[in-house]
PDB file of C-alpha atoms in Angstrom:
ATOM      1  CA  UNK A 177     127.107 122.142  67.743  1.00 31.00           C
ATOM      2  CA  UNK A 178     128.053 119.145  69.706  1.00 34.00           C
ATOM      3  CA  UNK A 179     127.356 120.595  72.776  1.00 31.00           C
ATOM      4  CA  UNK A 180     124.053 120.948  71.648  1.00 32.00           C
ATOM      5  CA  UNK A 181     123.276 117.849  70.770  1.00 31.00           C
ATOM      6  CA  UNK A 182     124.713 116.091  74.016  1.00 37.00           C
ATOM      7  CA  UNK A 183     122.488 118.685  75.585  1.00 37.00           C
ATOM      8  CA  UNK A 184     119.447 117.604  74.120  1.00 40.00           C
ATOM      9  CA  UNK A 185     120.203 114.175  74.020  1.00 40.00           C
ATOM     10  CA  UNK A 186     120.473 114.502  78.145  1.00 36.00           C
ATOM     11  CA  UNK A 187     116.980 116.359  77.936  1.00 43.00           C
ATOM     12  CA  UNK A 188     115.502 113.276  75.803  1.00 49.00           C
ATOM     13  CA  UNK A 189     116.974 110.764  78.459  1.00 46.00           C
ATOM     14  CA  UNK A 190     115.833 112.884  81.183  1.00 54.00           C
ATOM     15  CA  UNK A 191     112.300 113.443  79.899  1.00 83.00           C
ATOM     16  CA  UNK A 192     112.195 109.827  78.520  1.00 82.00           C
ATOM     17  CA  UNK A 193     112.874 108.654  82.407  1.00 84.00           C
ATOM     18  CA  UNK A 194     110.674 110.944  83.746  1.00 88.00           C
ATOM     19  CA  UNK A 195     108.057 109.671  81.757  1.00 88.00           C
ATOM     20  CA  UNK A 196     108.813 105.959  82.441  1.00 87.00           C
ATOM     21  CA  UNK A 197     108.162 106.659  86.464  1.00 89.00           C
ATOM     22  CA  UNK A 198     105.328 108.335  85.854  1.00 92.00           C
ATOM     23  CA  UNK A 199     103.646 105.367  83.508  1.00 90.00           C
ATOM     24  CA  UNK A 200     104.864 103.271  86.539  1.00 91.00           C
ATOM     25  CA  UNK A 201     103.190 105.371  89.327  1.00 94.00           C
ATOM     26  CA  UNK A 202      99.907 105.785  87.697  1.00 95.00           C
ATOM     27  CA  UNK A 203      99.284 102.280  86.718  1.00 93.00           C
ATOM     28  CA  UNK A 204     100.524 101.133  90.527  1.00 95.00           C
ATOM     29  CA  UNK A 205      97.691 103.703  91.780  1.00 98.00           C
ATOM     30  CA  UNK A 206      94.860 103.003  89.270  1.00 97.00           C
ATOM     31  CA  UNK A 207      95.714  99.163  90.501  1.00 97.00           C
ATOM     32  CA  UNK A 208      95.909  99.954  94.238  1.00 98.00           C
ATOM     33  CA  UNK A 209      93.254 101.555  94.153  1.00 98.00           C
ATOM     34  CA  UNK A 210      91.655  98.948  91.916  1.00 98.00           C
ATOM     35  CA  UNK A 211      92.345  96.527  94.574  1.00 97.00           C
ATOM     36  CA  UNK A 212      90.875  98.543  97.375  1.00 98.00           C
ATOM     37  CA  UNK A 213      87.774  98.775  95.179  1.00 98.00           C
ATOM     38  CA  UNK A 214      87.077  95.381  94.657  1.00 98.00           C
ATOM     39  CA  UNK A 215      87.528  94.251  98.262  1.00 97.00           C
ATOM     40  CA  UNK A 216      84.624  96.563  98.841  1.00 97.00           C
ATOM     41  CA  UNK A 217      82.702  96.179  96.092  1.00 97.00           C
ATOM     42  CA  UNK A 218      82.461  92.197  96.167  1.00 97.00           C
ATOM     43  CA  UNK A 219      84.084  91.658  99.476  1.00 96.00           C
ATOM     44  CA  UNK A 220      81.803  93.652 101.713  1.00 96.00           C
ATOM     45  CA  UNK A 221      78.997  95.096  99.472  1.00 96.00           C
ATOM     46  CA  UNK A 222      79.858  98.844 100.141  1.00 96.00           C
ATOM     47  CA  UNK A 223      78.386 100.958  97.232  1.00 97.00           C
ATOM     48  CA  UNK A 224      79.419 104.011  98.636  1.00 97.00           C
ATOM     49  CA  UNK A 225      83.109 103.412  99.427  1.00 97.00           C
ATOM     50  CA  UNK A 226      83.585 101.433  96.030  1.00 97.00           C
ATOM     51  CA  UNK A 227      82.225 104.177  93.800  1.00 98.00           C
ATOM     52  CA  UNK A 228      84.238 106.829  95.367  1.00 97.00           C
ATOM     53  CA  UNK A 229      86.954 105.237  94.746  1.00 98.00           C
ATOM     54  CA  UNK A 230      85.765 104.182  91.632  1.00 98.00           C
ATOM     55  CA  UNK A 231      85.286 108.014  90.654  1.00 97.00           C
ATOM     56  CA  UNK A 232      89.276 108.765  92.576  1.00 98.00           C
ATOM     57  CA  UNK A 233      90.845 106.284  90.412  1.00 97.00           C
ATOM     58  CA  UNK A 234      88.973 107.484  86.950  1.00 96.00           C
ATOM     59  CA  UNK A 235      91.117 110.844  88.295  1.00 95.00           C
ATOM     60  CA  UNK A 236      93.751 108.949  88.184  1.00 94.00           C
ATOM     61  CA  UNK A 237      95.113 110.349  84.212  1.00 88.00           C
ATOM     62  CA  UNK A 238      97.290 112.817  82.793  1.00 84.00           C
ATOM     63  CA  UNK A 239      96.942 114.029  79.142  1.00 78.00           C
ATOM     64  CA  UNK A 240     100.070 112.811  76.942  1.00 71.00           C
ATOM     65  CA  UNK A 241      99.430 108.668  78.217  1.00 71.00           C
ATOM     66  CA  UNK A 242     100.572 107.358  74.600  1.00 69.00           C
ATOM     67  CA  UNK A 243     104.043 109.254  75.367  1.00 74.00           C
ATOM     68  CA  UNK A 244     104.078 107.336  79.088  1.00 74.00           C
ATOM     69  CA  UNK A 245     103.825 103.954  77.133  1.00 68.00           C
ATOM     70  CA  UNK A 246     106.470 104.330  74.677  1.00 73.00           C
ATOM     71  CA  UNK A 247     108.558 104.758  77.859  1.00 73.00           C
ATOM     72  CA  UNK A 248     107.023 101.398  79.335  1.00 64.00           C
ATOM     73  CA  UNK A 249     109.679  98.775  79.614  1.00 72.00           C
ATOM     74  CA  UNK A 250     108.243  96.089  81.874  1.00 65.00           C
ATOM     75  CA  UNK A 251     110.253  93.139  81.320  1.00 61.00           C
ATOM     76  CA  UNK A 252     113.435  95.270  82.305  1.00 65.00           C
ATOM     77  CA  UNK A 253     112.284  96.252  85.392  1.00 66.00           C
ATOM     78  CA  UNK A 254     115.093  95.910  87.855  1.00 60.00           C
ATOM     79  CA  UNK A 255     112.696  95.067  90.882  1.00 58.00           C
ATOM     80  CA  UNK A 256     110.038  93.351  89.207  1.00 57.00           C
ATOM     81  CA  UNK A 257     110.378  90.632  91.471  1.00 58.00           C
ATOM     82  CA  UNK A 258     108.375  90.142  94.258  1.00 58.00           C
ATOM     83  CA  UNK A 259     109.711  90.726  98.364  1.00 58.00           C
ATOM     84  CA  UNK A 260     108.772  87.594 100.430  1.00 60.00           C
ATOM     85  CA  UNK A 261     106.767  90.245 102.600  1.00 65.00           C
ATOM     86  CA  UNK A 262     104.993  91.650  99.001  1.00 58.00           C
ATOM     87  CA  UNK A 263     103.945  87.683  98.351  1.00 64.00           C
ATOM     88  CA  UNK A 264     102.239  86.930 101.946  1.00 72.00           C
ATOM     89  CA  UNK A 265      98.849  88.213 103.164  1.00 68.00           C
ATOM     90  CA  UNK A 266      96.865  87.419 106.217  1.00 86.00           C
ATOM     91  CA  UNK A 267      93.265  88.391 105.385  1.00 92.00           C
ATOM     92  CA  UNK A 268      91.659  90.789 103.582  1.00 92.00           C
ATOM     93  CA  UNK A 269      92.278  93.866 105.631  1.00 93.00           C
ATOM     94  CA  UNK A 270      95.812  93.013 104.986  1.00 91.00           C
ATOM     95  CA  UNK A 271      95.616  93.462 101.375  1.00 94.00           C
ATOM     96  CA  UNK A 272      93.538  96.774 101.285  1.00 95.00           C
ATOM     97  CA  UNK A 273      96.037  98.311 103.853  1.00 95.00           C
ATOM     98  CA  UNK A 274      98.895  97.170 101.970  1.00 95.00           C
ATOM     99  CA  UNK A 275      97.237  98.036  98.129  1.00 96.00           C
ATOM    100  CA  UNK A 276      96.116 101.771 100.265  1.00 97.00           C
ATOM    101  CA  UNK A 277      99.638 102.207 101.200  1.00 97.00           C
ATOM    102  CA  UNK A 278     101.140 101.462  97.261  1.00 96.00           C
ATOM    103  CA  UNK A 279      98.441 103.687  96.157  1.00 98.00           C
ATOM    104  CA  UNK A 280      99.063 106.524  98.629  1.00 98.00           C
ATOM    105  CA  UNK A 281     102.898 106.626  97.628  1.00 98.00           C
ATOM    106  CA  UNK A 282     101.925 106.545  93.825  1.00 97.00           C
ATOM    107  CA  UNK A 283     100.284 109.815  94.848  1.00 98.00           C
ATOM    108  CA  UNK A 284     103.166 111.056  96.072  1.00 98.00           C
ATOM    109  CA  UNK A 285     105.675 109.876  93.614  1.00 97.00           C
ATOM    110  CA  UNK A 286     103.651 111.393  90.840  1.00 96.00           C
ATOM    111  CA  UNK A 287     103.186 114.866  92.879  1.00 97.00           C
ATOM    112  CA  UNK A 288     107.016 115.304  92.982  1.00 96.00           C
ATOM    113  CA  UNK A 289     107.665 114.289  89.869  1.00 93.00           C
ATOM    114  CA  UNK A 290     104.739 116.172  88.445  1.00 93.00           C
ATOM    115  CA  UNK A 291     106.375 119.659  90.146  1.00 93.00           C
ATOM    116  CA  UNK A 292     109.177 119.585  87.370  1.00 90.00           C
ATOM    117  CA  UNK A 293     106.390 120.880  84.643  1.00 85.00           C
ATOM    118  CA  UNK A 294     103.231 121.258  85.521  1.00 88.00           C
ATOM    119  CA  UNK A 295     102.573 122.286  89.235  1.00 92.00           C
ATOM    120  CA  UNK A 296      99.058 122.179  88.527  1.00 93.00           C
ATOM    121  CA  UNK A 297      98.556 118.413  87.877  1.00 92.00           C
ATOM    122  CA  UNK A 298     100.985 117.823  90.897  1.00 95.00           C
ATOM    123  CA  UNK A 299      98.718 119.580  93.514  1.00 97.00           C
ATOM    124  CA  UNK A 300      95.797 117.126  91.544  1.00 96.00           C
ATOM    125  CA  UNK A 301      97.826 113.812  93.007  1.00 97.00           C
ATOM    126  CA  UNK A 302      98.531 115.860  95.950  1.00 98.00           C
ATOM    127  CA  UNK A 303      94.989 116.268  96.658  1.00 98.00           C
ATOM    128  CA  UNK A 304      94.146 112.713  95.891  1.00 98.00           C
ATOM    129  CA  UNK A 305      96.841 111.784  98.182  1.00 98.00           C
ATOM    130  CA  UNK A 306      95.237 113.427 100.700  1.00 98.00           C
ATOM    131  CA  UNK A 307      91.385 111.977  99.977  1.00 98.00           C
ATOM    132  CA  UNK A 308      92.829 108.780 100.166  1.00 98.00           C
ATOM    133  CA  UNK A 309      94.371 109.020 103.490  1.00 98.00           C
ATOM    134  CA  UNK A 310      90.980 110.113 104.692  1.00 98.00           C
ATOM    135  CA  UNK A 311      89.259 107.403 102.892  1.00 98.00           C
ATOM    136  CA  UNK A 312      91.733 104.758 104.507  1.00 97.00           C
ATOM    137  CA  UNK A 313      90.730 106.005 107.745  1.00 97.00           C
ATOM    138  CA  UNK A 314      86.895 105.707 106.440  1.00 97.00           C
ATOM    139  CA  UNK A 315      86.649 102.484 105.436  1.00 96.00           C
ATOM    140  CA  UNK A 316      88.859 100.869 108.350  1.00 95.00           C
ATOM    141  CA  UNK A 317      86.661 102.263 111.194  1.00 95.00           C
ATOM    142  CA  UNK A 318      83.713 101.726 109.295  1.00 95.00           C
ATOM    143  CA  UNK A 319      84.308  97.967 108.107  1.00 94.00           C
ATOM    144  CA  UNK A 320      87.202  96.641 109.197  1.00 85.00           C
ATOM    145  CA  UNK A 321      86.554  97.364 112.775  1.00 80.00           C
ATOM    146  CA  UNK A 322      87.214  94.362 115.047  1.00 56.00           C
TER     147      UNK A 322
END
């Protein structure tokens, strides 16, 4: 009966950390992608390239999100504070590369960790992985050329 009990008790702890980095890695891509939208949206105008993303980031859900925030622990966050690199930015194109980039690893944070129970929504973040790679490479040689 002890056994047992340790057992499940590493299953809670297990499922309980799971669930923390996957609160973490969908808010970081809902507000990379956030980012990226606004720069467009009131930076440059772009309709287009703002409401796709728009639309990409209203993907950006699973089902059980009350579960993800009882696992939220944001003031405990051992790296919470910011990298002297994470605090400077040139310009503008600066900031959508880098916010592209924290998005684009969300994806793939979230597609591994999605693979321990449900392969289904992990080939979802895998796919939007991969439309935002070719939206990165849309938007640069489209606005930011120069």
């Amino acid at each position: 009966m002890e056994f047992l009990i340790q057992k499940n008790n590493i299953r809670n702890a297990q499922d309980s950390q799971t669930l923390r980095i996957l609160d973490a890695n969908l808010n970081r891509l809902r507000e990379g992608i956030r980012v990226v939208e606004d720069i467009l949206r009131y930076g440059f105008s772009h309709k287009d390239f703002a409401l796709s993303l728009k639309n990409l980031r209203h993907q950006c859900r699973i089902a059980n999100s009350l579960e993800l925030l009882n696992t939220r622990d944001s003031l405990k966050d051992v790296l919470k504070t910011s990298t002297k690199n994470e605090q400077q930015r040139e310009n503008l194109k600066a900031i959508f590369i880098a916010n592209f980039k924290r998005a684009q690893e969300s994806a793939r944070v979230l597609e591994e960790i999605l693979k321990l129970d449900n392969t289904q929504e992990s080939e979802r973040f895998k796919n939007i992985r991969y439309t935002l790679y070719a939206l990165e490479k849309d938007i640069l040689t489209t606005i930011f050329t120069s």
